[in-house]
Amino acid sequence: MGFARACSVALVGVDGVVVEVQADLEPGVAAFTLVGLPDKTLVESRDRVRAAVVNSGAAWPQKKLTVGLSPASVPKAGAGFDLAVAIAVLGAAEVVDPGAIADLVLIGELGLDGRVRPVRGILPAVLAAAEAGYRQVVVPQQCAAEAALVPDVSVLGVRSLRRLIAVLTDGEVPEEDPGDPPGRPDPMLAGLLVPGAGLGTGLAPGRPGGDCADFPDLADVTGQHTARRALEVAAAGGHHLFLSGPPGAGKTMLAERLPWILPPLTRQDSVEVTAVHSVAGILPPGEPLVSRPPYCAPHHSATMQSLVGGGTGVPRPGAVSLAHRGVLFLDEAAEFHSRALDALRQPLESGHVVIARAAGVVRLPARFLMVLAANPCPCGRHTLHGAGCECPPSVVRRYQARLSGPLLDRVDLRVEVEPVTRSDLLGQGGRGESSEVVADRVREARERAAARLAGTPWRLNSEVPGQELRTRWQAAPGALAQAERELERGLLTARGLDRVLRVAWTVADLRGRERPEALDVAVALELRTGIARGAMSLTGAGT
């Protein structure tokens, strides 16, 4: 009779639970039983593990074998338990020392030939193991750089079970096949990507560095001075933005350039974003850490589950989580299903999504900057003079009503994007500021806000409760007079007044002021209501 145990990690959303893999050998008819609430993929690991052990040169024990995954109440899915199951079985058969593997966390899928294949979710799994007190992990070699992002954890990357057995038994480490010739994609990396997700889904368009054409630049946008300033305010304060205008005015161009005026992610934010992308299966191979704010632009046919997360079994991250700490762009917003759009209201307020399913409850991060873009009517020519819009007024009202009032009430900035003029298109108005110049102002504004909010749970002006802005950080005397009149007239709700105050603080930060003045509040009102008041033209360059 032999017994051994090793450890692995079960992922529930982006959170991990350390699972103890116990192997027990007893005299009897040779059989392999796997218990502990495994899914179908994990049940099939019995055949993968047996073939991998034999093809790695080790003898398979011809006894009654029972492998238990504890705690049994936690659902376990995927092939990432293969390596732990194989080592636990070899420990019970005394091929490896059972004491040497008791506190070893092993994550990886096994091929029939004994090669260790990479799996998704390595970073959150190793984070969970580190938080539980484990300090030694074994992962596929292709995922070693991702696992090494977790501090104070010793990471061993292996390409084959044969090599791991040699390391655990202090034997001679065999030479391994170097793999495919240079220049050819590694077929082992196929397990890291969800089929159909695409390599760049959830990442900002373009790549930093290299040629200047490697990433979208704000200088490419002609005209649109008001929209450009609104984009800068949105980036500086983390305010949600709604762009309305005819087709071809540049709404999509503006949204695609927003990630490149946002500051790079901090180390903590990078780890959070990388963990979500790793679980979702869209982390690009060779880039273990996402350093730029992500950009996610789902098609307007996206379902509610694809936006907020869900699916069969344990819920998976949706678009709002893939855009965590970045930009979620909903182009043709009026074409989205109303239920899908209204499902965004909770994450817009709380910064996370809670999904309840029969398999469990999952909490996913969703602190994103939302950009909505929509045409004014089905044909898009409603706001153009003499353009021949034939949409009846009732059709225009119904089309615009697809964006519900409660959703728009959570959007701080609303901008009417005008058609590009002939002089702007021909470059007669001069080239606009580049993303680099605007990004510097955004960074400085965020540094001012961070210094003011130091020691509080908030990082951006858009996160500060209105009560705090009215009592702890007050605007200049009389600055809110116009906004208070708009509240009395019913043009602003109480939430709207708080959001105007937040935007006013961002405008003040961009202008280098200690606190908002009447002009800053007027700019915030103009951006909030979409009604031109002349304040934007008084702010000069930038904001």
Coordinates of C-alpha atoms in Angstrom, one line a residue:
M1 CA 0.0 0.0 0.0
G2 CA 1.4 3.4 -1.0
F3 CA 0.2 7.0 -0.5
A4 CA 1.5 10.3 -1.8
R5 CA 0.2 13.8 -2.3
A6 CA 1.0 16.8 -4.4
C7 CA -0.7 20.1 -5.0
S8 CA -2.3 21.9 -7.9
V9 CA -4.7 24.9 -8.3
A10 CA -8.3 25.1 -9.4
L11 CA -9.4 28.4 -10.9
V12 CA -12.8 29.9 -10.3
G13 CA -13.0 32.9 -12.5
V14 CA -9.7 34.7 -11.9
D15 CA -9.3 33.4 -8.3
G16 CA -7.5 30.2 -7.5
V17 CA -8.0 27.5 -4.8
V18 CA -5.1 25.2 -3.9
V19 CA -6.2 21.6 -4.5
E20 CA -4.5 18.7 -2.8
V21 CA -4.0 15.7 -5.3
Q22 CA -3.9 12.5 -3.3
A23 CA -2.9 9.2 -4.8
D24 CA -3.5 5.9 -3.0
L25 CA -2.3 2.4 -4.2
E26 CA -3.9 -0.8 -2.8
P27 CA -3.6 -4.5 -3.7
G28 CA -6.3 -5.5 -6.1
V29 CA -7.4 -5.5 -9.7
A30 CA -5.6 -2.8 -11.7
A31 CA -7.9 0.2 -12.0
F32 CA -7.7 4.0 -12.0
T33 CA -10.4 5.9 -10.2
L34 CA -10.5 9.7 -10.1
V35 CA -12.8 11.5 -7.6
G36 CA -13.3 15.0 -6.4
L37 CA -15.8 16.7 -8.7
P38 CA -13.8 16.6 -11.9
D39 CA -15.2 17.8 -15.3
K40 CA -15.0 15.7 -18.4
T41 CA -11.6 17.1 -19.5
L42 CA -10.2 16.1 -16.1
V43 CA -11.7 12.7 -16.2
E44 CA -9.9 12.0 -19.5
S45 CA -6.6 12.8 -17.7
R46 CA -6.5 9.1 -16.6
D47 CA -5.6 8.0 -20.1
R48 CA -3.2 10.9 -20.7
V49 CA -1.4 10.4 -17.4
R50 CA -1.0 6.6 -17.9
A51 CA 0.4 7.0 -21.4
A52 CA 2.7 9.9 -20.4
V53 CA 4.2 8.0 -17.5
V54 CA 4.9 4.9 -19.6
N55 CA 6.3 6.9 -22.5
S56 CA 8.6 8.7 -20.0
G57 CA 10.3 5.5 -19.0
A58 CA 8.6 4.9 -15.7
A59 CA 6.6 1.8 -14.8
W60 CA 2.8 2.2 -14.3
P61 CA 1.7 0.6 -11.0
Q62 CA -0.4 -2.5 -11.6
K63 CA -2.6 -2.0 -8.5
K64 CA -5.9 -0.4 -7.6
L65 CA -5.3 3.3 -7.9
T66 CA -7.5 6.0 -6.5
V67 CA -6.7 9.7 -7.0
G68 CA -8.7 12.2 -5.0
L69 CA -8.9 15.9 -5.5
S70 CA -9.5 17.8 -2.3
P71 CA -11.5 19.9 -1.4
A72 CA -14.1 17.8 -3.2
S73 CA -16.7 20.6 -3.1
V74 CA -14.7 22.9 -5.4
P75 CA -15.4 22.3 -9.2
K76 CA -12.3 21.4 -11.1
A77 CA -11.9 21.9 -14.8
G78 CA -9.3 21.7 -17.4
A79 CA -6.2 19.6 -18.1
G80 CA -3.9 21.6 -15.8
F81 CA -4.0 18.9 -13.1
D82 CA -2.3 16.2 -15.3
L83 CA 1.2 16.9 -14.0
A84 CA 0.2 16.9 -10.4
V85 CA -1.8 13.6 -10.9
A86 CA 1.2 12.0 -12.6
I87 CA 3.7 13.0 -9.9
A88 CA 1.3 12.0 -7.1
V89 CA 0.9 8.5 -8.7
L90 CA 4.7 8.2 -9.0
G91 CA 5.1 9.2 -5.4
A92 CA 2.6 6.5 -4.3
A93 CA 4.6 4.0 -6.4
E94 CA 7.8 5.3 -4.7
V95 CA 9.4 6.2 -8.0
V96 CA 9.9 9.7 -6.5
D97 CA 10.2 10.6 -2.8
P98 CA 6.7 11.3 -1.4
G99 CA 8.1 13.7 1.1
A100 CA 9.7 15.8 -1.6
I101 CA 6.5 16.5 -3.5
A102 CA 4.1 17.0 -0.6
D103 CA 4.4 20.8 -0.8
L104 CA 5.1 21.1 -4.5
V105 CA 2.5 22.8 -6.7
L106 CA 2.4 21.4 -10.2
I107 CA 0.4 22.9 -13.1
G108 CA 0.5 21.6 -16.6
E109 CA -1.1 19.3 -19.2
L110 CA 0.5 16.1 -20.3
G111 CA 0.8 14.9 -23.9
L112 CA 0.7 11.1 -24.5
D113 CA 4.4 11.3 -25.2
G114 CA 5.2 12.8 -21.9
R115 CA 5.7 16.4 -23.0
V116 CA 4.3 19.1 -20.7
R117 CA 2.0 21.4 -22.5
P118 CA 1.2 25.0 -21.4
V119 CA -2.3 25.8 -20.0
R120 CA -4.2 29.1 -19.4
G121 CA -4.4 30.9 -16.1
I122 CA -0.8 30.2 -14.9
L123 CA -0.4 33.7 -13.3
P124 CA -3.6 33.6 -11.1
A125 CA -2.9 30.0 -10.2
V126 CA 0.6 30.8 -9.0
L127 CA -0.7 33.9 -7.2
A128 CA -3.2 31.7 -5.3
A129 CA -0.5 29.2 -4.4
A130 CA 1.8 32.0 -3.1
E131 CA -1.1 33.5 -1.0
A132 CA -1.7 30.0 0.5
G133 CA 2.0 29.8 1.6
Y134 CA 3.5 27.6 -1.1
R135 CA 6.9 28.6 -2.4
Q136 CA 7.8 26.0 -5.1
V137 CA 5.9 25.6 -8.3
V138 CA 6.4 23.5 -11.4
V139 CA 4.9 24.8 -14.7
P140 CA 5.4 24.2 -18.4
Q141 CA 8.5 25.9 -19.7
Q142 CA 6.6 28.1 -22.0
C143 CA 4.8 29.6 -19.0
A144 CA 7.8 30.0 -16.7
A145 CA 8.2 33.7 -17.4
E146 CA 4.5 34.3 -16.6
A147 CA 4.8 32.4 -13.3
A148 CA 8.0 34.2 -12.4
L149 CA 6.0 37.5 -12.2
V150 CA 4.9 36.3 -8.7
P151 CA 7.5 37.3 -6.1
D152 CA 9.0 35.0 -3.5
V153 CA 8.2 31.9 -5.5
S154 CA 10.7 29.4 -6.9
V155 CA 9.6 28.4 -10.4
L156 CA 10.8 25.4 -12.3
G157 CA 9.8 25.2 -16.0
V158 CA 9.9 21.8 -17.6
R159 CA 9.2 20.6 -21.1
S160 CA 8.7 16.9 -20.3
L161 CA 7.7 14.6 -17.5
R162 CA 10.9 12.6 -18.0
R163 CA 12.9 15.7 -17.1
L164 CA 10.9 16.4 -14.0
I165 CA 11.3 12.8 -12.8
A166 CA 15.0 13.1 -13.2
V167 CA 15.1 16.4 -11.2
L168 CA 13.0 14.9 -8.4
T169 CA 15.1 11.7 -8.2
D170 CA 18.5 13.5 -8.6
G171 CA 19.1 11.5 -11.7
E172 CA 20.8 12.4 -14.9
V173 CA 18.8 15.1 -16.7
P174 CA 18.1 13.8 -20.2
E175 CA 18.7 15.9 -23.3
E176 CA 15.4 17.1 -24.7
D177 CA 14.3 17.7 -28.3
P178 CA 14.9 21.4 -29.0
G179 CA 11.5 21.5 -30.8
D180 CA 10.6 23.0 -34.1
P181 CA 13.2 24.9 -36.2
P182 CA 13.5 28.7 -35.5
G183 CA 10.9 30.8 -37.3
R184 CA 8.2 28.2 -37.0
P185 CA 5.4 28.6 -34.5
D186 CA 5.5 26.3 -31.5
P187 CA 2.5 23.9 -31.6
M188 CA 2.7 23.6 -27.9
L189 CA 1.4 27.2 -27.5
A190 CA -1.9 26.3 -29.1
G191 CA -3.3 25.5 -25.6
L192 CA -2.8 29.1 -24.5
L193 CA -5.3 30.6 -26.9
V194 CA -9.0 30.2 -27.0
P195 CA -10.1 29.2 -30.5
G196 CA -11.7 32.2 -32.2
A197 CA -10.5 34.7 -29.6
G198 CA -7.8 36.1 -31.8
L199 CA -4.3 37.0 -30.7
G200 CA -5.0 40.7 -30.2
T201 CA -8.4 40.6 -28.6
G202 CA -8.4 42.8 -25.5
L203 CA -5.1 44.5 -26.3
A204 CA -4.6 48.0 -27.5
P205 CA -4.3 48.3 -31.3
G206 CA -0.7 48.6 -32.5
R207 CA 2.5 48.0 -30.6
P208 CA 4.7 50.4 -28.7
G209 CA 8.2 51.1 -30.0
G210 CA 9.5 50.6 -33.5
D211 CA 8.3 52.8 -36.3
C212 CA 6.0 55.8 -35.5
A213 CA 3.2 54.0 -37.5
D214 CA 3.2 51.1 -35.0
F215 CA 0.4 52.7 -33.0
P216 CA -2.5 55.0 -33.6
D217 CA -1.6 58.7 -33.1
L218 CA -4.0 61.5 -32.2
A219 CA -2.2 63.7 -34.8
D220 CA -3.9 61.5 -37.5
V221 CA -7.3 62.9 -36.5
T222 CA -8.1 66.0 -38.4
G223 CA -10.2 68.7 -36.8
Q224 CA -12.6 67.5 -34.0
H225 CA -11.1 69.9 -31.4
T226 CA -14.0 69.5 -28.9
A227 CA -13.9 65.7 -29.2
R228 CA -10.1 65.7 -28.8
R229 CA -10.4 67.7 -25.6
A230 CA -13.1 65.4 -24.3
L231 CA -10.9 62.5 -25.0
E232 CA -8.1 64.1 -22.9
V233 CA -10.5 64.8 -20.0
A234 CA -11.7 61.2 -20.2
A235 CA -8.2 59.9 -20.0
A236 CA -7.1 62.2 -17.2
G237 CA -10.0 61.5 -14.9
G238 CA -11.2 58.0 -16.0
H239 CA -14.6 59.5 -17.2
H240 CA -16.9 57.5 -19.5
L241 CA -17.4 59.1 -22.9
F242 CA -20.3 59.2 -25.4
L243 CA -19.5 60.2 -29.0
S244 CA -22.5 61.0 -31.2
G245 CA -22.2 62.0 -34.8
P246 CA -22.7 61.1 -38.5
P247 CA -20.7 58.2 -40.1
G248 CA -17.2 59.0 -41.1
A249 CA -16.8 61.9 -38.6
G250 CA -13.9 60.1 -36.8
K251 CA -15.6 58.5 -33.7
T252 CA -13.8 55.2 -34.1
M253 CA -10.5 56.9 -34.8
L254 CA -10.7 58.8 -31.6
A255 CA -11.6 55.8 -29.5
E256 CA -8.7 53.7 -30.9
R257 CA -6.3 56.4 -29.9
L258 CA -7.5 56.7 -26.3
P259 CA -5.4 53.8 -24.9
W260 CA -2.2 55.5 -26.2
I261 CA -2.8 58.7 -24.1
L262 CA -3.4 56.7 -21.0
P263 CA -0.4 56.2 -18.6
P264 CA 1.2 52.8 -18.7
L265 CA -0.1 50.3 -16.1
T266 CA 1.4 50.1 -12.7
R267 CA 2.9 46.8 -11.6
Q268 CA -0.1 45.9 -9.6
D269 CA -2.5 46.8 -12.4
S270 CA -0.3 44.9 -14.9
V271 CA -0.6 41.7 -12.8
E272 CA -4.4 42.1 -12.5
V273 CA -4.8 42.6 -16.3
T274 CA -2.4 39.8 -17.1
A275 CA -4.3 37.4 -14.8
V276 CA -7.6 38.1 -16.6
H277 CA -6.1 37.7 -20.0
S278 CA -4.3 34.5 -19.1
V279 CA -7.6 32.9 -17.8
A280 CA -9.4 34.1 -20.9
G281 CA -6.8 32.6 -23.2
I282 CA -5.8 35.8 -25.1
L283 CA -2.4 36.4 -23.5
P284 CA 0.1 36.7 -26.4
P285 CA 2.9 34.1 -26.2
G286 CA 6.2 35.7 -25.4
E287 CA 4.5 38.7 -23.6
P288 CA 4.0 37.4 -20.0
L289 CA 3.1 40.8 -18.7
V290 CA 0.6 43.3 -20.2
S291 CA 2.1 46.8 -19.6
R292 CA -0.3 48.9 -21.7
P293 CA -4.0 49.6 -20.9
P294 CA -6.1 47.0 -22.8
Y295 CA -8.6 47.9 -25.5
C296 CA -11.6 45.8 -26.2
A297 CA -14.1 46.6 -28.9
P298 CA -16.8 43.9 -29.2
H299 CA -19.2 43.7 -32.1
H300 CA -22.7 45.1 -31.7
S301 CA -24.1 41.6 -32.0
A302 CA -22.4 40.6 -28.7
T303 CA -24.6 38.9 -26.1
M304 CA -25.0 39.9 -22.5
Q305 CA -22.9 36.9 -21.4
S306 CA -20.0 37.9 -23.8
L307 CA -20.0 41.5 -22.4
V308 CA -20.2 40.8 -18.7
G309 CA -19.0 37.2 -18.6
G310 CA -20.7 33.9 -18.2
G311 CA -20.9 30.7 -20.2
T312 CA -21.6 27.1 -19.3
G313 CA -20.0 25.7 -16.1
V314 CA -17.8 28.1 -14.3
P315 CA -18.3 31.7 -15.7
R316 CA -15.5 33.1 -17.8
P317 CA -14.4 36.7 -18.2
G318 CA -16.4 38.9 -20.6
A319 CA -15.5 42.1 -22.5
V320 CA -15.8 44.3 -19.4
S321 CA -13.2 42.2 -17.6
L322 CA -10.9 42.0 -20.7
A323 CA -11.0 45.9 -20.7
H324 CA -10.1 46.0 -17.0
R325 CA -7.8 49.1 -16.4
G326 CA -8.3 50.0 -20.0
V327 CA -10.9 51.0 -22.6
L328 CA -14.1 49.3 -23.6
F329 CA -15.3 50.7 -26.9
L330 CA -18.9 50.0 -28.0
D331 CA -19.2 51.2 -31.6
E332 CA -22.7 51.5 -33.0
A333 CA -23.9 51.4 -29.4
A334 CA -27.5 51.9 -30.4
E335 CA -27.4 48.5 -32.3
F336 CA -26.5 46.6 -29.1
H337 CA -29.3 44.7 -27.4
S338 CA -30.8 46.8 -24.6
R339 CA -30.4 44.0 -22.0
A340 CA -26.7 43.8 -22.8
L341 CA -26.2 47.5 -22.5
D342 CA -28.2 47.7 -19.2
A343 CA -26.1 44.9 -17.8
L344 CA -23.1 47.3 -17.9
R345 CA -24.7 49.6 -15.2
Q346 CA -23.4 47.5 -12.3
P347 CA -19.8 47.3 -13.3
L348 CA -19.8 51.0 -14.3
E349 CA -20.6 51.8 -10.6
S350 CA -18.8 49.1 -8.7
G351 CA -15.8 48.3 -10.8
H352 CA -16.4 44.5 -10.7
V353 CA -18.9 41.9 -11.9
V354 CA -20.6 39.3 -9.8
I355 CA -21.9 36.3 -11.8
A356 CA -24.0 33.6 -10.1
R357 CA -24.3 30.3 -11.8
A358 CA -25.2 26.8 -10.6
A359 CA -21.5 25.9 -10.6
G360 CA -20.7 28.8 -8.3
V361 CA -20.5 32.6 -7.8
V362 CA -17.6 34.4 -9.5
R363 CA -16.4 38.0 -8.9
L364 CA -14.5 39.4 -11.9
P365 CA -12.6 42.7 -12.0
A366 CA -14.2 45.3 -14.4
R367 CA -12.7 48.8 -13.7
F368 CA -12.7 50.2 -17.3
L369 CA -13.2 53.4 -19.2
M370 CA -16.2 53.1 -21.5
V371 CA -16.5 54.9 -24.8
L372 CA -19.9 54.7 -26.6
A373 CA -20.2 55.8 -30.2
A374 CA -23.5 56.0 -32.1
N375 CA -25.1 57.7 -35.1
P376 CA -28.0 60.2 -34.5
C377 CA -30.4 58.1 -36.5
P378 CA -30.6 54.9 -38.5
C379 CA -29.2 56.6 -41.7
G380 CA -26.8 58.7 -39.7
R381 CA -27.6 62.0 -41.4
H382 CA -30.1 63.5 -38.9
T383 CA -27.8 66.2 -37.7
L384 CA -26.5 67.2 -41.1
H385 CA -28.1 70.2 -42.8
G386 CA -29.3 69.5 -46.3
A387 CA -28.0 65.9 -46.2
G388 CA -31.4 64.4 -47.0
C389 CA -32.2 62.4 -43.8
E390 CA -35.6 60.7 -44.4
C391 CA -36.0 59.1 -41.0
P392 CA -39.3 60.1 -39.4
P393 CA -39.1 61.8 -36.1
S394 CA -40.7 58.8 -34.3
V395 CA -38.0 56.6 -35.8
V396 CA -35.2 59.0 -34.6
R397 CA -36.7 59.0 -31.1
R398 CA -36.9 55.3 -30.9
Y399 CA -33.4 54.9 -32.2
Q400 CA -31.9 57.3 -29.7
A401 CA -34.0 55.8 -26.9
R402 CA -32.1 52.5 -27.3
L403 CA -29.5 53.9 -25.0
S404 CA -31.4 54.0 -21.7
G405 CA -31.5 57.0 -19.4
P406 CA -29.9 55.2 -16.5
L407 CA -27.0 54.1 -18.7
L408 CA -26.4 57.5 -20.1
D409 CA -26.7 59.0 -16.6
R410 CA -23.5 57.1 -15.8
V411 CA -21.6 58.7 -18.7
D412 CA -19.8 61.8 -17.7
L413 CA -18.9 63.2 -21.1
R414 CA -21.3 63.6 -24.1
V415 CA -19.8 65.1 -27.3
E416 CA -21.4 65.8 -30.6
V417 CA -18.8 64.9 -33.2
E418 CA -19.2 67.2 -36.2
P419 CA -18.4 66.3 -39.8
V420 CA -14.8 67.0 -40.8
T421 CA -14.6 70.3 -42.8
R422 CA -12.9 70.6 -46.1
S423 CA -10.1 72.8 -44.7
D424 CA -9.3 70.3 -41.9
L425 CA -9.4 67.4 -44.3
L426 CA -6.9 69.1 -46.6
G427 CA -4.7 70.0 -43.7
Q428 CA -5.2 73.7 -44.0
G429 CA -5.9 74.0 -40.2
G430 CA -2.6 72.5 -39.3
R431 CA -1.7 69.1 -37.7
G432 CA -3.2 68.4 -34.3
E433 CA -1.2 67.5 -31.2
S434 CA 0.3 64.1 -31.1
S435 CA -0.6 61.3 -28.6
E436 CA 2.7 61.8 -26.9
V437 CA 2.1 65.5 -26.1
V438 CA -1.5 64.8 -24.9
A439 CA -0.3 61.8 -22.8
D440 CA 2.2 64.0 -21.0
R441 CA -0.6 66.4 -19.9
V442 CA -2.7 63.4 -18.9
R443 CA 0.1 62.0 -16.8
E444 CA 0.7 65.3 -15.0
A445 CA -3.1 65.6 -14.3
R446 CA -3.2 62.1 -12.9
E447 CA -0.2 62.9 -10.7
R448 CA -1.9 65.9 -9.2
A449 CA -5.1 63.8 -8.5
A450 CA -3.0 61.0 -7.0
A451 CA -1.2 63.5 -4.7
R452 CA -4.6 64.9 -3.6
L453 CA -6.1 61.5 -3.1
A454 CA -3.1 59.9 -1.3
G455 CA -4.2 57.9 1.7
T456 CA -7.7 57.3 0.3
P457 CA -9.2 54.2 -1.5
W458 CA -9.6 56.3 -4.7
R459 CA -7.1 56.8 -7.5
L460 CA -9.0 58.9 -10.1
N461 CA -11.5 61.7 -9.9
S462 CA -14.2 59.5 -11.4
E463 CA -14.0 57.2 -8.4
V464 CA -14.4 59.8 -5.7
P465 CA -18.0 60.0 -4.2
G466 CA -19.8 63.2 -4.6
Q467 CA -20.2 63.6 -0.9
E468 CA -16.5 63.8 -0.5
L469 CA -16.1 66.3 -3.3
R470 CA -18.8 68.6 -1.7
T471 CA -17.3 68.4 1.8
R472 CA -13.7 67.3 1.9
W473 CA -12.5 68.8 -1.4
Q474 CA -14.6 71.9 -2.2
A475 CA -14.7 73.9 -5.4
A476 CA -14.0 77.7 -5.3
P477 CA -16.8 79.8 -3.8
G478 CA -19.6 80.3 -6.3
A479 CA -18.2 77.9 -8.8
L480 CA -21.2 75.6 -8.7
A481 CA -23.8 78.2 -9.1
Q482 CA -24.6 77.4 -12.7
A483 CA -24.6 73.7 -12.0
E484 CA -27.0 74.1 -9.1
R485 CA -29.4 76.1 -11.3
E486 CA -29.3 73.3 -13.9
L487 CA -30.2 70.9 -11.1
E488 CA -33.2 73.0 -10.0
R489 CA -34.4 73.2 -13.7
G490 CA -34.3 69.4 -13.9
L491 CA -31.5 69.3 -16.6
L492 CA -29.2 67.5 -14.1
T493 CA -29.9 64.7 -11.7
A494 CA -28.2 64.4 -8.3
R495 CA -25.9 61.8 -9.8
G496 CA -25.3 64.1 -12.7
L497 CA -24.3 67.0 -10.4
D498 CA -21.8 64.7 -8.7
R499 CA -20.3 63.7 -12.1
V500 CA -20.1 67.4 -13.2
L501 CA -18.1 68.1 -10.1
R502 CA -15.8 65.1 -10.8
V503 CA -15.2 66.3 -14.4
A504 CA -14.6 69.9 -13.1
W505 CA -11.8 68.5 -10.8
T506 CA -10.2 66.8 -13.8
V507 CA -10.4 70.0 -15.9
A508 CA -8.8 71.8 -13.0
D509 CA -6.0 69.2 -12.8
L510 CA -5.3 69.5 -16.5
R511 CA -5.1 73.3 -16.1
G512 CA -2.8 73.1 -13.1
R513 CA -5.3 74.7 -10.7
E514 CA -5.6 73.9 -7.0
R515 CA -9.4 73.5 -7.1
P516 CA -12.2 74.0 -9.7
E517 CA -13.3 77.5 -10.6
A518 CA -16.5 78.6 -12.4
L519 CA -14.9 78.1 -15.9
D520 CA -13.9 74.6 -15.0
V521 CA -17.5 73.8 -13.9
A522 CA -18.8 75.4 -17.1
V523 CA -16.6 73.2 -19.2
A524 CA -17.8 70.1 -17.2
L525 CA -21.4 71.2 -17.8
E526 CA -20.8 71.6 -21.5
L527 CA -19.2 68.1 -21.7
R528 CA -21.9 66.6 -19.5
T529 CA -25.0 68.0 -21.2
G530 CA -23.7 68.3 -24.7
I531 CA -25.0 71.9 -24.9
A532 CA -22.5 74.4 -26.2
R533 CA -21.9 77.2 -23.7
G534 CA -18.7 78.7 -25.1
A535 CA -16.7 77.4 -22.2
M536 CA -14.6 75.0 -24.3
S537 CA -13.3 77.7 -26.5
L538 CA -12.1 79.7 -23.5
T539 CA -9.9 77.0 -22.2
G540 CA -7.4 77.4 -25.1
A541 CA -5.1 74.6 -26.1
G542 CA -5.7 71.2 -24.6
T543 CA -8.4 71.8 -22.0

